[in-house]
Every structure is written in structure tokens, then in C-alpha cells.
Short mmCIF file of C-alpha atoms in Angstrom, two decimals:
data_model
loop_
_atom_site.label_atom_id
_atom_site.label_comp_id
_atom_site.label_asym_id
_atom_site.label_seq_id
_atom_site.Cartn_x
_atom_site.Cartn_y
_atom_site.Cartn_z
CA MET A 17 83.65 102.47 91.77
CA GLU A 18 84.66 98.62 91.08
CA ASN A 19 88.27 98.23 92.71
CA ARG A 20 91.18 97.11 90.27
CA ARG A 21 92.38 93.70 91.12
CA LEU A 22 95.53 92.27 90.64
CA PRO A 23 95.95 88.90 89.66
CA LYS A 24 95.59 85.79 91.63
CA GLU A 25 98.70 84.08 90.45
CA GLN A 26 100.49 87.63 90.67
CA ILE A 27 100.56 86.96 94.30
CA SER A 28 102.76 84.84 95.99
CA TYR A 29 102.83 83.58 99.75
CA ILE A 30 105.19 83.34 102.02
CA ARG A 31 105.32 80.50 104.69
CA LEU A 32 105.15 80.48 108.73
CA PRO A 33 105.16 77.89 111.22
CA ASP A 34 102.52 77.56 113.13
CA ALA A 35 103.07 77.45 116.63
CA ASP A 36 99.83 76.43 117.44
CA ASP A 37 98.88 73.75 114.93
CA LEU A 38 102.63 72.05 114.06
CA GLN A 39 101.77 70.08 111.55
CA ASN A 40 100.58 73.10 109.15
CA ASP A 41 102.02 76.40 108.01
CA ILE A 42 100.69 79.82 108.07
CA MET A 43 100.43 81.10 104.39
CA LEU A 44 101.16 85.33 103.95
CA PRO A 45 99.78 86.43 100.83
CA ALA A 46 102.87 88.49 99.35
CA PHE A 47 103.38 90.39 96.05
CA VAL A 48 107.98 89.75 95.27
CA ILE A 49 109.33 93.20 95.14
CA SER A 50 113.01 91.59 94.31
CA ALA A 51 114.55 88.32 95.05
CA THR A 52 115.27 88.97 98.61
CA GLN A 53 112.19 91.61 99.03
CA ALA A 54 108.55 91.17 99.70
CA PHE A 55 105.34 93.26 100.94
CA ALA A 56 103.34 91.27 102.46
CA ILE A 57 99.85 91.34 104.75
CA CYS A 58 100.12 89.81 108.60
CA ASP A 59 96.32 90.69 110.22
CA ASN A 60 95.37 92.86 108.12
CA GLN A 61 99.02 95.27 108.09
CA LEU A 62 101.06 95.46 105.54
CA GLU A 63 104.80 94.72 106.12
CA LEU A 64 108.41 94.33 104.53
CA CYS A 65 109.68 91.10 104.80
CA VAL A 66 113.39 89.74 103.63
CA ILE A 67 112.45 86.02 102.39
CA SER A 68 114.32 82.71 100.37
CA PRO A 69 112.98 81.01 97.82
CA THR A 70 111.56 77.35 98.58
CA ARG A 71 111.62 74.77 95.81
CA GLN A 72 107.28 75.59 95.75
CA SER A 73 106.99 77.50 93.22
CA ASN A 74 105.35 81.42 94.29
CA VAL A 75 106.32 80.14 97.78
CA TYR A 76 109.28 81.25 99.74
CA GLU A 77 110.61 81.48 103.43
CA ARG A 78 110.30 84.13 105.83
CA VAL A 79 113.75 85.40 106.59
CA ALA A 80 112.49 88.82 108.66
CA LEU A 81 109.94 90.76 108.84
CA ALA A 82 109.76 94.66 109.27
CA ASP A 83 107.68 96.76 111.56
CA PRO A 84 103.36 96.93 109.63
CA MET A 85 103.61 100.25 107.42
CA PHE A 86 99.65 100.53 107.19
CA TYR A 87 96.28 98.81 108.21
CA VAL A 88 95.41 97.65 104.67
CA GLY A 89 92.54 94.99 105.65
CA ASN A 90 92.85 91.43 104.02
CA ASP A 91 91.76 91.83 99.53
CA GLU A 92 95.48 91.32 98.77
CA GLN A 93 94.07 91.05 95.08
CA VAL A 94 93.56 95.19 95.50
CA VAL A 95 96.12 95.99 98.54
CA PHE A 96 98.90 94.47 95.93
CA TYR A 97 97.43 96.51 92.76
CA ASP A 98 97.36 99.42 94.25
CA LEU A 99 100.37 99.05 95.47
CA THR A 100 101.72 98.47 92.28
CA SER A 101 99.64 101.09 90.59
CA MET A 102 99.40 103.34 92.79
CA THR A 103 102.29 106.12 94.22
CA PHE A 104 103.30 106.51 97.55
CA ALA A 105 101.00 109.46 98.53
CA GLU A 106 97.74 108.03 96.36
CA PHE A 107 98.53 103.98 98.44
CA ALA A 108 99.10 105.86 101.72
CA LYS A 109 96.04 108.43 101.35
CA LYS A 110 93.60 105.41 100.35
CA TYR A 111 95.38 103.53 103.43
CA MET A 112 96.27 106.08 106.35
CA HIS A 113 93.31 107.95 105.19
CA MET A 114 95.38 111.34 105.10
CA THR A 115 97.40 113.59 102.61
CA LEU A 116 101.01 114.63 102.54
CA HIS A 117 101.92 117.06 105.09
CA GLU A 118 102.86 120.07 103.79
CA LYS A 119 106.13 120.39 105.62
CA CYS A 120 107.23 116.71 104.48
CA ARG A 121 109.97 118.57 102.33
CA HIS A 122 111.54 120.78 104.98
CA HIS A 123 111.91 116.26 107.39
CA LEU A 124 113.89 115.08 103.72
CA ILE A 125 115.62 117.85 103.65
CA GLU A 126 116.97 117.86 107.23
CA ALA A 127 117.20 113.79 107.37
CA ARG A 128 119.75 114.15 104.27
CA TRP A 129 121.49 117.63 106.24
CA LYS A 130 121.88 115.00 109.03
CA HIS A 131 123.14 112.79 107.40
CA GLN A 132 125.80 115.14 105.17
CA LEU A 133 124.15 113.09 101.92
CA THR A 134 124.27 115.67 98.74
CA VAL A 135 121.45 115.60 96.23
CA GLU A 136 123.21 113.19 94.00
CA GLU A 137 123.76 110.98 96.78
CA VAL A 138 120.65 109.90 97.54
CA ALA A 139 119.39 109.84 94.43
CA GLY A 140 122.72 107.33 93.66
CA ARG A 141 121.32 104.93 96.39
CA THR A 142 117.77 104.99 95.72
CA GLY A 143 117.86 104.58 92.05
CA ILE A 144 116.57 107.26 91.18
CA THR A 145 117.16 110.28 89.27
CA VAL A 146 118.92 113.94 91.03
CA HIS A 147 115.49 115.40 88.89
CA ASP A 148 113.34 112.82 90.39
CA TYR A 149 114.44 113.52 93.77
CA LEU A 150 113.89 117.36 93.52
CA GLN A 151 111.15 116.82 93.03
CA ILE A 152 109.72 114.80 95.61
CA GLU A 153 112.01 116.82 98.07
CA HIS A 154 110.55 119.75 96.55
CA GLY A 155 107.30 118.26 97.00
CA LEU A 156 106.01 118.33 93.28
CA GLN A 157 105.81 114.81 92.68
CA SER A 158 105.39 111.78 95.16
CA PRO A 159 107.54 109.10 95.54
CA SER A 160 106.71 105.13 94.72
CA VAL A 161 105.90 103.05 97.41
CA ASP A 162 109.35 101.16 97.20
CA VAL A 163 111.18 104.46 96.61
CA ALA A 164 109.89 105.93 100.04
CA HIS A 165 111.43 102.75 101.94
CA SER A 166 114.65 103.42 100.00
CA LEU A 167 114.54 106.82 101.35
CA SER A 168 113.00 106.43 104.79
CA ARG A 169 115.91 103.08 104.90
CA LEU A 170 119.03 105.69 103.75
CA LEU A 171 118.03 108.78 105.79
CA GLY A 172 117.75 106.28 109.11
CA SER A 173 113.55 106.76 109.78
CA SER A 174 110.49 104.81 109.53
CA ILE A 175 108.19 105.96 106.18
CA GLU A 176 105.72 107.03 108.93
CA GLN A 177 108.00 110.40 110.97
CA LEU A 178 109.39 111.44 107.32
CA PHE A 179 106.80 111.24 105.08
CA PHE A 180 103.63 112.02 108.02
CA PRO A 181 105.79 114.10 110.64
CA GLN A 182 104.02 115.15 113.81
CA GLU A 183 103.45 118.92 114.87
CA VAL A 184 105.34 118.78 118.25
CA THR A 185 103.60 121.40 121.11
CA VAL A 186 106.36 122.41 123.64
CA TRP A 187 104.53 124.26 126.24
CA LEU A 188 106.34 127.30 127.85
CA ASP A 189 105.57 125.91 131.72
CA GLU A 190 106.98 122.51 130.94
CA VAL A 191 110.46 124.05 129.94
CA LYS A 192 112.83 124.48 132.34
#
């Protein structure tokens, strides 16, 4: 099966100063998602960056860098194509080699309740319809990468904790 690729001209770059070589900068491949945000590949990991434009076309300065989201490798054309054409669940399954946990919807509901948010408030703040949010919350639809990131930020959790919860085992002899 041949991988589909995002055209090279649709890939931008984020300039980082190189501490080892002051004459040259490190250029991270990036996919711009808004005027101030881009996904970048740094050390083969996908990261969300806050960016600002430069005088060069398709080159941005890094303002801030978030924690890595996924290990994706270094073929930016394939990664960014997948990021723009797959649902969050498909992307995560391909790059994390796992499927969405069955209890994912319970974590969404609990996180929403914890923050005392209504379905309408969550949908409005993440920019999706109430119907689409309910589909996600009930496990009938997978969120896009952007929506998953917005939900995790709104609900005060990482994407991994919200959509890939770990089971907690408590042994009776540990309970005091």
C-alpha cells in the first residue's frame, strides 16, 4: 500500500536557533493550522507550537512548544497528509498502535462534569455542534486531531489521559 503524501509546497517550517551552530538555524517541518498555531515534527515527534510569522514565506518563529503528542517518524509529507485527512482515532491508531479505549466516553463525561460544563458549553468552546460533541461523547464518532486537542485543553487534561485512559489497579494490601 502506497502512502499518500502532502505536497511539499504545503509544508511550512519553524525556525529554531541552533545552540551548537550560531550561524545556522534548525528548520522544523510544520503544518500551519491557524495564524498562531502549527503542528511541527521535532525529534520524530508531533508537537503543537505557538508561532509568529517572519519575513520569509512559509517560515515561522517558534513562540512556545507543547509536550510531544505522538512519535511519528520523519516523513513529514506522509505525517501531515495523515493529520489532515484522518480522524483523530485513525491517526492515533496508526501512530500510537492502539485503539480508542472503551471507557473514553466515561472520561469525557467525568471531565465535563468536573469542570461543571454543559454539553452546549463544551461544543461552543470547541467550535463543534452539540450533535457532533454528543456523538464523540457517546463513542459514535471520533474527534479530529484539532477537536481532540481543543477538548483536552478545555477539560484540563492531556489527549492521552482523555482518550487513552490507563486502568488503575489498587491492591487491597496497599489500602490503609
